[in-house]
Amino acid sequence: MYKTLLAQVFFHSIAKKKLYFFWLPRLFSLLLVPGFLFDIEILFLFHPIILLHASLGLSVIIEDYIHIETIKFQYLSLIKLLLVLLINLNILYLL
Amino acid sequence: MYNINRPISPHLTIYNTQKSSLFSIWHRISGVAMFTLIASPPLFLKLATFSYKSFNILDLMLNNSSLILPWFIVIISVIFLYHIINGIRHFLWDSVVNVNTESIIKDSNTLLALVFLIMLFKFIL
Protein backbone atom coordinates (compact mmCIF):
# COMPACT_ATOMS: atom_id res chain seq x y z
CA MET A 1 0.00 0.00 0.00
CA TYR A 2 2.84 2.35 0.87
CA LYS A 3 4.60 1.58 -2.38
CA THR A 4 1.55 2.50 -4.36
CA LEU A 5 1.19 5.69 -2.33
CA LEU A 6 4.83 6.64 -2.97
CA ALA A 7 4.43 5.93 -6.66
CA GLN A 8 1.22 7.93 -6.76
CA VAL A 9 2.87 10.91 -5.07
CA PHE A 10 5.92 10.71 -7.33
CA PHE A 11 4.10 10.45 -10.65
CA HIS A 12 1.52 13.02 -9.63
CA SER A 13 4.29 15.43 -8.73
CA ILE A 14 6.03 14.89 -12.05
CA ALA A 15 2.82 15.31 -13.99
CA LYS A 16 2.01 18.55 -12.20
CA LYS A 17 5.35 20.03 -13.36
CA LYS A 18 5.71 22.29 -10.35
CA LEU A 19 6.92 19.74 -7.84
CA TYR A 20 9.53 17.87 -9.86
CA PHE A 21 12.06 20.40 -8.70
CA PHE A 22 11.31 19.21 -5.18
CA TRP A 23 11.47 15.47 -5.85
CA LEU A 24 14.10 14.95 -8.52
CA PRO A 25 17.19 16.34 -6.70
CA ARG A 26 16.24 14.25 -3.69
CA LEU A 27 15.96 11.13 -5.84
CA PHE A 28 19.25 11.95 -7.59
CA SER A 29 20.87 12.13 -4.18
CA LEU A 30 20.10 8.43 -3.74
CA LEU A 31 22.47 7.77 -6.65
CA LEU A 32 25.34 9.17 -4.58
CA VAL A 33 25.03 6.53 -1.85
CA PRO A 34 26.82 3.61 -3.62
CA GLY A 35 29.39 6.09 -4.88
CA PHE A 36 30.14 6.99 -1.29
CA LEU A 37 30.23 3.42 -0.05
CA PHE A 38 32.48 1.89 -2.72
CA ASP A 39 34.50 4.55 -4.53
CA ILE A 40 34.66 8.07 -3.17
CA GLU A 41 36.58 9.55 -6.10
CA ILE A 42 33.60 9.09 -8.39
CA LEU A 43 31.80 11.79 -6.40
CA PHE A 44 33.82 14.36 -8.34
CA LEU A 45 32.02 13.17 -11.48
CA PHE A 46 28.64 13.73 -9.84
CA HIS A 47 29.61 17.11 -8.44
CA PRO A 48 26.79 19.10 -10.14
CA ILE A 49 24.17 16.78 -8.64
CA ILE A 50 25.68 17.26 -5.19
CA LEU A 51 25.72 21.02 -5.69
CA LEU A 52 22.07 21.06 -6.77
CA HIS A 53 21.19 19.12 -3.63
CA ALA A 54 23.33 21.47 -1.52
CA SER A 55 21.73 24.59 -3.00
CA LEU A 56 18.28 23.34 -1.97
CA GLY A 57 19.49 22.60 1.56
CA LEU A 58 21.34 25.89 2.02
CA SER A 59 18.41 27.93 0.69
CA VAL A 60 16.09 26.17 3.17
CA ILE A 61 18.48 26.93 6.02
CA ILE A 62 18.72 30.59 5.03
CA GLU A 63 14.96 30.94 4.69
CA ASP A 64 14.54 29.52 8.19
CA TYR A 65 17.12 31.53 10.09
CA ILE A 66 17.31 34.93 8.37
CA HIS A 67 14.18 37.01 8.84
CA ILE A 68 15.13 40.28 7.12
CA GLU A 69 13.84 40.00 3.58
CA THR A 70 16.36 42.02 1.60
CA ILE A 71 19.33 40.28 3.21
CA LYS A 72 17.61 36.93 2.71
CA PHE A 73 17.19 37.45 -1.02
CA GLN A 74 20.76 38.72 -1.32
CA TYR A 75 22.06 35.56 0.33
CA LEU A 76 19.88 33.32 -1.84
CA SER A 77 21.12 34.93 -5.05
CA LEU A 78 24.72 34.77 -3.83
CA ILE A 79 24.37 31.04 -3.16
CA LYS A 80 23.08 30.49 -6.68
CA LEU A 81 26.02 32.46 -8.10
CA LEU A 82 28.49 30.43 -6.01
CA LEU A 83 26.99 27.17 -7.22
CA VAL A 84 27.17 28.25 -10.86
CA LEU A 85 30.85 29.11 -10.31
CA LEU A 86 31.55 25.74 -8.70
CA ILE A 87 29.79 23.79 -11.46
CA ASN A 88 31.79 25.68 -14.09
CA LEU A 89 35.01 24.87 -12.23
CA ASN A 90 34.03 21.21 -12.09
CA ILE A 91 33.37 21.12 -15.84
CA LEU A 92 36.72 22.82 -16.46
CA TYR A 93 38.64 20.28 -14.40
CA LEU A 94 36.80 17.30 -15.85
CA LEU A 95 37.70 18.31 -19.41
CA MET B 1 14.70 48.10 14.90
CA TYR B 2 13.76 45.65 12.19
CA ASN B 3 10.18 45.10 11.21
CA ILE B 4 9.81 41.51 12.38
CA ASN B 5 6.24 40.68 13.19
CA ARG B 6 6.61 37.43 15.09
CA PRO B 7 6.73 36.43 18.76
CA ILE B 8 10.20 35.95 20.19
CA SER B 9 10.72 32.54 21.74
CA PRO B 10 12.96 31.97 24.78
CA HIS B 11 16.45 30.67 24.29
CA LEU B 12 17.17 27.11 23.16
CA THR B 13 18.68 26.02 26.48
CA ILE B 14 15.27 26.19 28.16
CA TYR B 15 13.79 23.34 26.18
CA ASN B 16 14.24 19.65 26.89
CA THR B 17 16.13 17.91 24.10
CA GLN B 18 13.86 15.81 21.94
CA LYS B 19 15.15 13.22 19.54
CA SER B 20 13.28 14.59 16.54
CA SER B 21 14.59 18.15 16.89
CA LEU B 22 18.14 17.05 17.71
CA PHE B 23 18.40 14.77 14.68
CA SER B 24 17.07 17.43 12.31
CA ILE B 25 19.49 20.03 13.69
CA TRP B 26 22.42 17.65 13.23
CA HIS B 27 21.16 16.92 9.72
CA ARG B 28 21.54 20.61 8.90
CA ILE B 29 24.91 20.97 10.62
CA SER B 30 26.31 17.91 8.86
CA GLY B 31 24.97 19.21 5.55
CA VAL B 32 26.79 22.53 5.90
CA ALA B 33 29.99 20.74 6.94
CA MET B 34 29.74 18.45 3.92
CA PHE B 35 29.13 21.44 1.66
CA THR B 36 32.36 23.08 2.81
CA LEU B 37 34.21 19.80 2.37
CA ILE B 38 32.85 19.25 -1.13
CA ALA B 39 33.10 22.82 -2.40
CA SER B 40 36.69 23.38 -1.26
CA PRO B 41 38.70 21.00 -3.56
CA PRO B 42 37.79 22.76 -6.84
CA LEU B 43 38.59 26.09 -5.21
CA PHE B 44 41.96 24.75 -4.08
CA LEU B 45 42.58 23.48 -7.61
CA LYS B 46 41.66 26.90 -8.97
CA LEU B 47 44.09 28.47 -6.50
CA ALA B 48 46.80 26.10 -7.64
CA THR B 49 46.32 26.66 -11.38
CA PHE B 50 45.29 30.29 -11.80
CA SER B 51 47.92 32.00 -9.69
CA TYR B 52 51.09 33.83 -10.58
CA LYS B 53 53.12 32.34 -7.76
CA SER B 54 53.95 28.66 -7.80
CA PHE B 55 51.76 28.03 -4.78
CA ASN B 56 50.57 24.46 -4.65
CA ILE B 57 48.32 23.74 -1.69
CA LEU B 58 47.52 20.17 -2.76
CA ASP B 59 51.20 19.27 -2.78
CA LEU B 60 51.59 20.89 0.62
CA MET B 61 48.66 18.92 2.02
CA LEU B 62 49.75 15.61 0.56
CA ASN B 63 53.41 15.83 1.54
CA ASN B 64 52.94 17.10 5.08
CA SER B 65 50.34 14.63 6.26
CA SER B 66 50.75 15.75 9.86
CA LEU B 67 48.83 18.91 8.98
CA ILE B 68 45.74 16.81 8.41
CA LEU B 69 44.12 15.40 11.50
CA PRO B 70 44.68 11.73 12.12
CA TRP B 71 41.40 9.79 11.68
CA PHE B 72 40.15 12.63 9.49
CA ILE B 73 38.58 10.24 6.98
CA VAL B 74 36.76 8.41 9.74
CA ILE B 75 35.18 11.62 11.06
CA ILE B 76 34.17 12.73 7.57
CA SER B 77 32.62 9.39 6.74
CA VAL B 78 30.68 9.35 10.01
CA ILE B 79 29.21 12.72 9.00
CA PHE B 80 28.41 11.44 5.48
CA LEU B 81 26.79 8.23 6.72
CA TYR B 82 24.68 10.11 9.25
CA HIS B 83 23.47 12.49 6.56
CA ILE B 84 22.70 9.68 4.11
CA ILE B 85 20.72 7.56 6.56
CA ASN B 86 18.84 10.55 7.94
CA GLY B 87 18.07 11.58 4.36
CA ILE B 88 16.50 8.19 3.73
CA ARG B 89 14.37 8.80 6.83
CA HIS B 90 13.33 12.15 5.36
CA PHE B 91 12.32 10.36 2.15
CA LEU B 92 10.14 8.04 4.18
CA TRP B 93 8.55 10.97 6.01
CA ASP B 94 7.84 12.81 2.74
CA SER B 95 5.98 9.76 1.40
CA VAL B 96 3.94 9.41 4.56
CA VAL B 97 5.66 6.42 6.23
CA ASN B 98 6.65 6.12 9.91
CA VAL B 99 5.36 9.47 11.08
CA ASN B 100 4.68 8.47 14.71
CA THR B 101 6.65 9.46 17.79
CA GLU B 102 7.31 5.81 18.66
CA SER B 103 8.63 4.89 15.23
CA ILE B 104 10.67 8.11 15.04
CA ILE B 105 12.44 7.23 18.31
CA LYS B 106 12.93 3.63 17.17
CA ASP B 107 14.28 4.74 13.78
CA SER B 108 16.73 7.19 15.36
CA ASN B 109 18.11 4.42 17.57
CA THR B 110 18.54 2.13 14.55
CA LEU B 111 20.22 5.02 12.69
CA LEU B 112 22.90 5.39 15.34
CA ALA B 113 23.40 1.62 15.50
CA LEU B 114 23.74 1.42 11.69
CA VAL B 115 26.32 4.21 11.58
CA PHE B 116 28.32 2.53 14.35
CA LEU B 117 28.18 -0.91 12.69
CA ILE B 118 29.12 0.35 9.22
CA MET B 119 32.08 2.29 10.60
CA LEU B 120 33.15 -0.77 12.59
CA PHE B 121 33.10 -3.00 9.51
CA LYS B 122 34.73 -0.46 7.23
CA PHE B 123 37.62 0.78 9.34
CA ILE B 124 38.29 -1.31 12.40
CA LEU B 125 37.59 -4.85 11.20
PDB file of C-alpha atoms in Angstrom:
ATOM      1  CA  MET A   1       0.000   0.000   0.000  1.00  0.00           C
ATOM      2  CA  TYR A   2       2.840   2.349   0.869  1.00  0.00           C
ATOM      3  CA  LYS A   3       4.602   1.582  -2.380  1.00  0.00           C
ATOM      4  CA  THR A   4       1.550   2.497  -4.360  1.00  0.00           C
ATOM      5  CA  LEU A   5       1.192   5.695  -2.326  1.00  0.00           C
ATOM      6  CA  LEU A   6       4.827   6.638  -2.971  1.00  0.00           C
ATOM      7  CA  ALA A   7       4.432   5.929  -6.662  1.00  0.00           C
ATOM      8  CA  GLN A   8       1.223   7.930  -6.759  1.00  0.00           C
ATOM      9  CA  VAL A   9       2.867  10.911  -5.071  1.00  0.00           C
ATOM     10  CA  PHE A  10       5.921  10.714  -7.330  1.00  0.00           C
ATOM     11  CA  PHE A  11       4.098  10.449 -10.648  1.00  0.00           C
ATOM     12  CA  HIS A  12       1.517  13.023  -9.627  1.00  0.00           C
ATOM     13  CA  SER A  13       4.285  15.434  -8.733  1.00  0.00           C
ATOM     14  CA  ILE A  14       6.026  14.894 -12.055  1.00  0.00           C
ATOM     15  CA  ALA A  15       2.818  15.307 -13.989  1.00  0.00           C
ATOM     16  CA  LYS A  16       2.005  18.550 -12.200  1.00  0.00           C
ATOM     17  CA  LYS A  17       5.353  20.025 -13.364  1.00  0.00           C
ATOM     18  CA  LYS A  18       5.712  22.293 -10.346  1.00  0.00           C
ATOM     19  CA  LEU A  19       6.919  19.742  -7.837  1.00  0.00           C
ATOM     20  CA  TYR A  20       9.526  17.874  -9.857  1.00  0.00           C
ATOM     21  CA  PHE A  21      12.063  20.398  -8.699  1.00  0.00           C
ATOM     22  CA  PHE A  22      11.305  19.215  -5.180  1.00  0.00           C
ATOM     23  CA  TRP A  23      11.466  15.468  -5.847  1.00  0.00           C
ATOM     24  CA  LEU A  24      14.101  14.951  -8.523  1.00  0.00           C
ATOM     25  CA  PRO A  25      17.185  16.340  -6.700  1.00  0.00           C
ATOM     26  CA  ARG A  26      16.242  14.254  -3.686  1.00  0.00           C
ATOM     27  CA  LEU A  27      15.962  11.132  -5.843  1.00  0.00           C
ATOM     28  CA  PHE A  28      19.246  11.947  -7.591  1.00  0.00           C
ATOM     29  CA  SER A  29      20.865  12.132  -4.184  1.00  0.00           C
ATOM     30  CA  LEU A  30      20.095   8.430  -3.736  1.00  0.00           C
ATOM     31  CA  LEU A  31      22.467   7.767  -6.648  1.00  0.00           C
ATOM     32  CA  LEU A  32      25.343   9.168  -4.582  1.00  0.00           C
ATOM     33  CA  VAL A  33      25.035   6.535  -1.846  1.00  0.00           C
ATOM     34  CA  PRO A  34      26.823   3.612  -3.619  1.00  0.00           C
ATOM     35  CA  GLY A  35      29.394   6.094  -4.880  1.00  0.00           C
ATOM     36  CA  PHE A  36      30.138   6.989  -1.293  1.00  0.00           C
ATOM     37  CA  LEU A  37      30.233   3.423  -0.053  1.00  0.00           C
ATOM     38  CA  PHE A  38      32.479   1.889  -2.720  1.00  0.00           C
ATOM     39  CA  ASP A  39      34.496   4.552  -4.526  1.00  0.00           C
ATOM     40  CA  ILE A  40      34.663   8.073  -3.166  1.00  0.00           C
ATOM     41  CA  GLU A  41      36.578   9.551  -6.099  1.00  0.00           C
ATOM     42  CA  ILE A  42      33.596   9.089  -8.393  1.00  0.00           C
ATOM     43  CA  LEU A  43      31.796  11.790  -6.397  1.00  0.00           C
ATOM     44  CA  PHE A  44      33.820  14.364  -8.337  1.00  0.00           C
ATOM     45  CA  LEU A  45      32.021  13.169 -11.481  1.00  0.00           C
ATOM     46  CA  PHE A  46      28.643  13.731  -9.844  1.00  0.00           C
ATOM     47  CA  HIS A  47      29.606  17.109  -8.443  1.00  0.00           C
ATOM     48  CA  PRO A  48      26.795  19.101 -10.140  1.00  0.00           C
ATOM     49  CA  ILE A  49      24.173  16.784  -8.637  1.00  0.00           C
ATOM     50  CA  ILE A  50      25.684  17.260  -5.189  1.00  0.00           C
ATOM     51  CA  LEU A  51      25.719  21.016  -5.689  1.00  0.00           C
ATOM     52  CA  LEU A  52      22.066  21.058  -6.771  1.00  0.00           C
ATOM     53  CA  HIS A  53      21.191  19.125  -3.628  1.00  0.00           C
ATOM     54  CA  ALA A  54      23.326  21.470  -1.523  1.00  0.00           C
ATOM     55  CA  SER A  55      21.732  24.588  -2.996  1.00  0.00           C
ATOM     56  CA  LEU A  56      18.284  23.336  -1.968  1.00  0.00           C
ATOM     57  CA  GLY A  57      19.486  22.599   1.561  1.00  0.00           C
ATOM     58  CA  LEU A  58      21.341  25.888   2.016  1.00  0.00           C
ATOM     59  CA  SER A  59      18.411  27.930   0.694  1.00  0.00           C
ATOM     60  CA  VAL A  60      16.087  26.174   3.167  1.00  0.00           C
ATOM     61  CA  ILE A  61      18.478  26.926   6.023  1.00  0.00           C
ATOM     62  CA  ILE A  62      18.725  30.592   5.030  1.00  0.00           C
ATOM     63  CA  GLU A  63      14.959  30.935   4.686  1.00  0.00           C
ATOM     64  CA  ASP A  64      14.537  29.516   8.188  1.00  0.00           C
ATOM     65  CA  TYR A  65      17.120  31.532  10.091  1.00  0.00           C
ATOM     66  CA  ILE A  66      17.307  34.927   8.373  1.00  0.00           C
ATOM     67  CA  HIS A  67      14.185  37.012   8.835  1.00  0.00           C
ATOM     68  CA  ILE A  68      15.128  40.285   7.118  1.00  0.00           C
ATOM     69  CA  GLU A  69      13.837  40.002   3.580  1.00  0.00           C
ATOM     70  CA  THR A  70      16.356  42.020   1.599  1.00  0.00           C
ATOM     71  CA  ILE A  71      19.329  40.277   3.214  1.00  0.00           C
ATOM     72  CA  LYS A  72      17.611  36.925   2.713  1.00  0.00           C
ATOM     73  CA  PHE A  73      17.191  37.448  -1.023  1.00  0.00           C
ATOM     74  CA  GLN A  74      20.756  38.716  -1.323  1.00  0.00           C
ATOM     75  CA  TYR A  75      22.058  35.555   0.332  1.00  0.00           C
ATOM     76  CA  LEU A  76      19.881  33.317  -1.843  1.00  0.00           C
ATOM     77  CA  SER A  77      21.120  34.932  -5.052  1.00  0.00           C
ATOM     78  CA  LEU A  78      24.724  34.775  -3.828  1.00  0.00           C
ATOM     79  CA  ILE A  79      24.369  31.044  -3.157  1.00  0.00           C
ATOM     80  CA  LYS A  80      23.080  30.494  -6.679  1.00  0.00           C
ATOM     81  CA  LEU A  81      26.025  32.458  -8.099  1.00  0.00           C
ATOM     82  CA  LEU A  82      28.491  30.430  -6.011  1.00  0.00           C
ATOM     83  CA  LEU A  83      26.993  27.173  -7.223  1.00  0.00           C
ATOM     84  CA  VAL A  84      27.169  28.255 -10.863  1.00  0.00           C
ATOM     85  CA  LEU A  85      30.846  29.112 -10.314  1.00  0.00           C
ATOM     86  CA  LEU A  86      31.553  25.737  -8.702  1.00  0.00           C
ATOM     87  CA  ILE A  87      29.792  23.790 -11.460  1.00  0.00           C
ATOM     88  CA  ASN A  88      31.790  25.677 -14.086  1.00  0.00           C
ATOM     89  CA  LEU A  89      35.011  24.868 -12.232  1.00  0.00           C
ATOM     90  CA  ASN A  90      34.032  21.213 -12.092  1.00  0.00           C
ATOM     91  CA  ILE A  91      33.366  21.123 -15.839  1.00  0.00           C
ATOM     92  CA  LEU A  92      36.717  22.820 -16.460  1.00  0.00           C
ATOM     93  CA  TYR A  93      38.644  20.276 -14.401  1.00  0.00           C
ATOM     94  CA  LEU A  94      36.798  17.299 -15.853  1.00  0.00           C
ATOM     95  CA  LEU A  95      37.702  18.306 -19.412  1.00  0.00           C
TER      96      LEU A  95
ATOM     97  CA  MET B   1      14.701  48.103  14.900  1.00  0.00           C
ATOM     98  CA  TYR B   2      13.762  45.650  12.194  1.00  0.00           C
ATOM     99  CA  ASN B   3      10.177  45.100  11.207  1.00  0.00           C
ATOM    100  CA  ILE B   4       9.806  41.506  12.384  1.00  0.00           C
ATOM    101  CA  ASN B   5       6.242  40.679  13.193  1.00  0.00           C
ATOM    102  CA  ARG B   6       6.613  37.433  15.094  1.00  0.00           C
ATOM    103  CA  PRO B   7       6.733  36.429  18.762  1.00  0.00           C
ATOM    104  CA  ILE B   8      10.205  35.946  20.189  1.00  0.00           C
ATOM    105  CA  SER B   9      10.715  32.538  21.745  1.00  0.00           C
ATOM    106  CA  PRO B  10      12.962  31.974  24.783  1.00  0.00           C
ATOM    107  CA  HIS B  11      16.447  30.667  24.292  1.00  0.00           C
ATOM    108  CA  LEU B  12      17.166  27.112  23.162  1.00  0.00           C
ATOM    109  CA  THR B  13      18.679  26.019  26.482  1.00  0.00           C
ATOM    110  CA  ILE B  14      15.274  26.192  28.164  1.00  0.00           C
ATOM    111  CA  TYR B  15      13.787  23.337  26.177  1.00  0.00           C
ATOM    112  CA  ASN B  16      14.237  19.652  26.886  1.00  0.00           C
ATOM    113  CA  THR B  17      16.130  17.912  24.102  1.00  0.00           C
ATOM    114  CA  GLN B  18      13.865  15.815  21.938  1.00  0.00           C
ATOM    115  CA  LYS B  19      15.153  13.215  19.543  1.00  0.00           C
ATOM    116  CA  SER B  20      13.276  14.592  16.545  1.00  0.00           C
ATOM    117  CA  SER B  21      14.591  18.146  16.889  1.00  0.00           C
ATOM    118  CA  LEU B  22      18.144  17.048  17.713  1.00  0.00           C
ATOM    119  CA  PHE B  23      18.397  14.767  14.683  1.00  0.00           C
ATOM    120  CA  SER B  24      17.074  17.427  12.309  1.00  0.00           C
ATOM    121  CA  ILE B  25      19.491  20.035  13.688  1.00  0.00           C
ATOM    122  CA  TRP B  26      22.416  17.654  13.230  1.00  0.00           C
ATOM    123  CA  HIS B  27      21.162  16.917   9.718  1.00  0.00           C
ATOM    124  CA  ARG B  28      21.541  20.605   8.902  1.00  0.00           C
ATOM    125  CA  ILE B  29      24.913  20.973  10.618  1.00  0.00           C
ATOM    126  CA  SER B  30      26.312  17.913   8.856  1.00  0.00           C
ATOM    127  CA  GLY B  31      24.971  19.210   5.555  1.00  0.00           C
ATOM    128  CA  VAL B  32      26.788  22.526   5.904  1.00  0.00           C
ATOM    129  CA  ALA B  33      29.987  20.738   6.945  1.00  0.00           C
ATOM    130  CA  MET B  34      29.741  18.453   3.924  1.00  0.00           C
ATOM    131  CA  PHE B  35      29.130  21.443   1.659  1.00  0.00           C
ATOM    132  CA  THR B  36      32.358  23.084   2.807  1.00  0.00           C
ATOM    133  CA  LEU B  37      34.211  19.800   2.368  1.00  0.00           C
ATOM    134  CA  ILE B  38      32.846  19.253  -1.131  1.00  0.00           C
ATOM    135  CA  ALA B  39      33.104  22.824  -2.398  1.00  0.00           C
ATOM    136  CA  SER B  40      36.692  23.377  -1.255  1.00  0.00           C
ATOM    137  CA  PRO B  41      38.703  21.003  -3.562  1.00  0.00           C
ATOM    138  CA  PRO B  42      37.788  22.759  -6.840  1.00  0.00           C
ATOM    139  CA  LEU B  43      38.585  26.089  -5.206  1.00  0.00           C
ATOM    140  CA  PHE B  44      41.962  24.749  -4.083  1.00  0.00           C
ATOM    141  CA  LEU B  45      42.580  23.476  -7.607  1.00  0.00           C
ATOM    142  CA  LYS B  46      41.655  26.897  -8.969  1.00  0.00           C
ATOM    143  CA  LEU B  47      44.090  28.473  -6.499  1.00  0.00           C
ATOM    144  CA  ALA B  48      46.797  26.099  -7.639  1.00  0.00           C
ATOM    145  CA  THR B  49      46.323  26.663 -11.385  1.00  0.00           C
ATOM    146  CA  PHE B  50      45.290  30.290 -11.800  1.00  0.00           C
ATOM    147  CA  SER B  51      47.917  32.002  -9.689  1.00  0.00           C
ATOM    148  CA  TYR B  52      51.092  33.835 -10.583  1.00  0.00           C
ATOM    149  CA  LYS B  53      53.119  32.338  -7.760  1.00  0.00           C
ATOM    150  CA  SER B  54      53.948  28.659  -7.803  1.00  0.00           C
ATOM    151  CA  PHE B  55      51.756  28.028  -4.778  1.00  0.00           C
ATOM    152  CA  ASN B  56      50.571  24.455  -4.649  1.00  0.00           C
ATOM    153  CA  ILE B  57      48.322  23.740  -1.689  1.00  0.00           C
ATOM    154  CA  LEU B  58      47.519  20.169  -2.756  1.00  0.00           C
ATOM    155  CA  ASP B  59      51.200  19.271  -2.782  1.00  0.00           C
ATOM    156  CA  LEU B  60      51.590  20.890   0.619  1.00  0.00           C
ATOM    157  CA  MET B  61      48.664  18.920   2.017  1.00  0.00           C
ATOM    158  CA  LEU B  62      49.753  15.609   0.563  1.00  0.00           C
ATOM    159  CA  ASN B  63      53.410  15.828   1.543  1.00  0.00           C
ATOM    160  CA  ASN B  64      52.938  17.104   5.085  1.00  0.00           C
ATOM    161  CA  SER B  65      50.342  14.628   6.262  1.00  0.00           C
ATOM    162  CA  SER B  66      50.753  15.746   9.858  1.00  0.00           C
ATOM    163  CA  LEU B  67      48.829  18.906   8.980  1.00  0.00           C
ATOM    164  CA  ILE B  68      45.740  16.806   8.406  1.00  0.00           C
ATOM    165  CA  LEU B  69      44.121  15.401  11.503  1.00  0.00           C
ATOM    166  CA  PRO B  70      44.682  11.728  12.119  1.00  0.00           C
ATOM    167  CA  TRP B  71      41.402   9.787  11.680  1.00  0.00           C
ATOM    168  CA  PHE B  72      40.151  12.627   9.494  1.00  0.00           C
ATOM    169  CA  ILE B  73      38.581  10.237   6.983  1.00  0.00           C
ATOM    170  CA  VAL B  74      36.757   8.412   9.745  1.00  0.00           C
ATOM    171  CA  ILE B  75      35.177  11.617  11.062  1.00  0.00           C
ATOM    172  CA  ILE B  76      34.173  12.729   7.570  1.00  0.00           C
ATOM    173  CA  SER B  77      32.618   9.392   6.741  1.00  0.00           C
ATOM    174  CA  VAL B  78      30.676   9.354  10.011  1.00  0.00           C
ATOM    175  CA  ILE B  79      29.206  12.721   9.001  1.00  0.00           C
ATOM    176  CA  PHE B  80      28.409  11.437   5.485  1.00  0.00           C
ATOM    177  CA  LEU B  81      26.794   8.234   6.721  1.00  0.00           C
ATOM    178  CA  TYR B  82      24.680  10.111   9.254  1.00  0.00           C
ATOM    179  CA  HIS B  83      23.466  12.489   6.561  1.00  0.00           C
ATOM    180  CA  ILE B  84      22.702   9.685   4.108  1.00  0.00           C
ATOM    181  CA  ILE B  85      20.716   7.559   6.558  1.00  0.00           C
ATOM    182  CA  ASN B  86      18.838  10.550   7.943  1.00  0.00           C
ATOM    183  CA  GLY B  87      18.074  11.582   4.358  1.00  0.00           C
ATOM    184  CA  ILE B  88      16.499   8.186   3.734  1.00  0.00           C
ATOM    185  CA  ARG B  89      14.367   8.800   6.833  1.00  0.00           C
ATOM    186  CA  HIS B  90      13.331  12.153   5.360  1.00  0.00           C
ATOM    187  CA  PHE B  91      12.316  10.359   2.153  1.00  0.00           C
ATOM    188  CA  LEU B  92      10.136   8.043   4.183  1.00  0.00           C
ATOM    189  CA  TRP B  93       8.553  10.966   6.008  1.00  0.00           C
ATOM    190  CA  ASP B  94       7.839  12.809   2.744  1.00  0.00           C
ATOM    191  CA  SER B  95       5.982   9.761   1.403  1.00  0.00           C
ATOM    192  CA  VAL B  96       3.936   9.411   4.564  1.00  0.00           C
ATOM    193  CA  VAL B  97       5.657   6.422   6.228  1.00  0.00           C
ATOM    194  CA  ASN B  98       6.650   6.115   9.912  1.00  0.00           C
ATOM    195  CA  VAL B  99       5.359   9.469  11.080  1.00  0.00           C
ATOM    196  CA  ASN B 100       4.682   8.473  14.707  1.00  0.00           C
ATOM    197  CA  THR B 101       6.651   9.464  17.788  1.00  0.00           C
ATOM    198  CA  GLU B 102       7.307   5.813  18.655  1.00  0.00           C
ATOM    199  CA  SER B 103       8.625   4.890  15.227  1.00  0.00           C
ATOM    200  CA  ILE B 104      10.668   8.113  15.043  1.00  0.00           C
ATOM    201  CA  ILE B 105      12.441   7.225  18.308  1.00  0.00           C
ATOM    202  CA  LYS B 106      12.934   3.629  17.171  1.00  0.00           C
ATOM    203  CA  ASP B 107      14.282   4.744  13.782  1.00  0.00           C
ATOM    204  CA  SER B 108      16.729   7.188  15.363  1.00  0.00           C
ATOM    205  CA  ASN B 109      18.112   4.423  17.569  1.00  0.00           C
ATOM    206  CA  THR B 110      18.537   2.134  14.553  1.00  0.00           C
ATOM    207  CA  LEU B 111      20.217   5.020  12.692  1.00  0.00           C
ATOM    208  CA  LEU B 112      22.899   5.392  15.335  1.00  0.00           C
ATOM    209  CA  ALA B 113      23.403   1.622  15.498  1.00  0.00           C
ATOM    210  CA  LEU B 114      23.741   1.425  11.688  1.00  0.00           C
ATOM    211  CA  VAL B 115      26.324   4.213  11.585  1.00  0.00           C
ATOM    212  CA  PHE B 116      28.323   2.528  14.350  1.00  0.00           C
ATOM    213  CA  LEU B 117      28.176  -0.907  12.686  1.00  0.00           C
ATOM    214  CA  ILE B 118      29.123   0.348   9.218  1.00  0.00           C
ATOM    215  CA  MET B 119      32.077   2.288  10.604  1.00  0.00           C
ATOM    216  CA  LEU B 120      33.146  -0.766  12.586  1.00  0.00           C
ATOM    217  CA  PHE B 121      33.098  -2.999   9.506  1.00  0.00           C
ATOM    218  CA  LYS B 122      34.728  -0.456   7.228  1.00  0.00           C
ATOM    219  CA  PHE B 123      37.622   0.781   9.337  1.00  0.00           C
ATOM    220  CA  ILE B 124      38.287  -1.310  12.398  1.00  0.00           C
ATOM    221  CA  LEU B 125      37.592  -4.849  11.198  1.00  0.00           C
TER     222      LEU B 125
END
